[in-house]
GROMACS .gro file of C-alpha atoms in nm:
model
   69
    1UNK     CA    1   3.108   9.109  12.331
    2UNK     CA    2   3.282   8.783  12.268
    3UNK     CA    3   3.354   8.656  11.915
    4UNK     CA    4   3.436   8.313  11.851
    5UNK     CA    5   3.554   8.204  11.511
    6UNK     CA    6   3.606   7.841  11.403
    7UNK     CA    7   3.793   7.771  11.092
    8UNK     CA    8   4.024   7.485  10.985
    9UNK     CA    9   4.388   7.499  11.135
   10UNK     CA   10   4.545   7.511  10.796
   11UNK     CA   11   4.366   7.847  10.723
   12UNK     CA   12   4.527   8.168  10.845
   13UNK     CA   13   4.321   8.461  10.965
   14UNK     CA   14   4.435   8.664  10.659
   15UNK     CA   15   4.331   8.385  10.425
   16UNK     CA   16   3.985   8.371  10.599
   17UNK     CA   17   3.937   8.751  10.565
   18UNK     CA   18   4.052   8.739  10.200
   19UNK     CA   19   3.802   8.464  10.121
   20UNK     CA   20   3.518   8.654  10.300
   21UNK     CA   21   3.606   8.961  10.081
   22UNK     CA   22   3.609   8.755   9.762
   23UNK     CA   23   3.268   8.615   9.862
   24UNK     CA   24   3.118   8.957   9.862
   25UNK     CA   25   3.223   9.025   9.505
   26UNK     CA   26   3.046   8.948   9.186
   27UNK     CA   27   3.053   9.049   8.819
   28UNK     CA   28   2.845   9.362   8.907
   29UNK     CA   29   2.994   9.432   9.250
   30UNK     CA   30   3.363   9.487   9.217
   31UNK     CA   31   3.651   9.571   9.441
   32UNK     CA   32   3.611   9.938   9.380
   33UNK     CA   33   3.250   9.930   9.500
   34UNK     CA   34   3.346   9.732   9.811
   35UNK     CA   35   3.626  10.007   9.869
   36UNK     CA   36   3.373  10.280   9.850
   37UNK     CA   37   3.110  10.106  10.061
   38UNK     CA   38   3.345  10.008  10.333
   39UNK     CA   39   3.570  10.321  10.339
   40UNK     CA   40   3.873  10.099  10.291
   41UNK     CA   41   4.150  10.236  10.076
   42UNK     CA   42   4.128  10.082   9.736
   43UNK     CA   43   4.500  10.033   9.666
   44UNK     CA   44   4.539   9.869   9.999
   45UNK     CA   45   4.228   9.657   9.935
   46UNK     CA   46   4.361   9.551   9.604
   47UNK     CA   47   4.714   9.464   9.757
   48UNK     CA   48   4.558   9.257  10.022
   49UNK     CA   49   4.315   9.070   9.799
   50UNK     CA   50   4.612   8.976   9.571
   51UNK     CA   51   4.821   8.848   9.877
   52UNK     CA   52   5.066   9.158   9.880
   53UNK     CA   53   5.177   9.299  10.201
   54UNK     CA   54   4.965   9.553  10.387
   55UNK     CA   55   5.011   9.732  10.716
   56UNK     CA   56   4.850   9.589  11.044
   57UNK     CA   57   4.644   9.884  11.079
   58UNK     CA   58   4.481   9.798  10.760
   59UNK     CA   59   4.427   9.440  10.846
   60UNK     CA   60   4.259   9.567  11.152
   61UNK     CA   61   4.031   9.785  10.950
   62UNK     CA   62   3.925   9.484  10.724
   63UNK     CA   63   3.859   9.263  11.023
   64UNK     CA   64   3.632   9.538  11.168
   65UNK     CA   65   3.464   9.578  10.839
   66UNK     CA   66   3.394   9.194  10.818
   67UNK     CA   67   3.272   9.145  11.171
   68UNK     CA   68   3.031   9.453  11.159
   69UNK     CA   69   2.878   9.386  10.821
   0.00000   0.00000   0.00000
């Protein structure tokens, strides 16, 4: 399977992933729900969504979640 992504050159992959996660959130569907549904660690998810450092392994897990859902 080949995955091609096209986004502006001034947007990093992390910024794109952060934006995609925020698009899925609403007043009723919060970060805790996303964490439970995706099996991503809530504290790491919170850190990532607030532009704090996270591990490369966690970034890989977020990316896998985004491309498969």
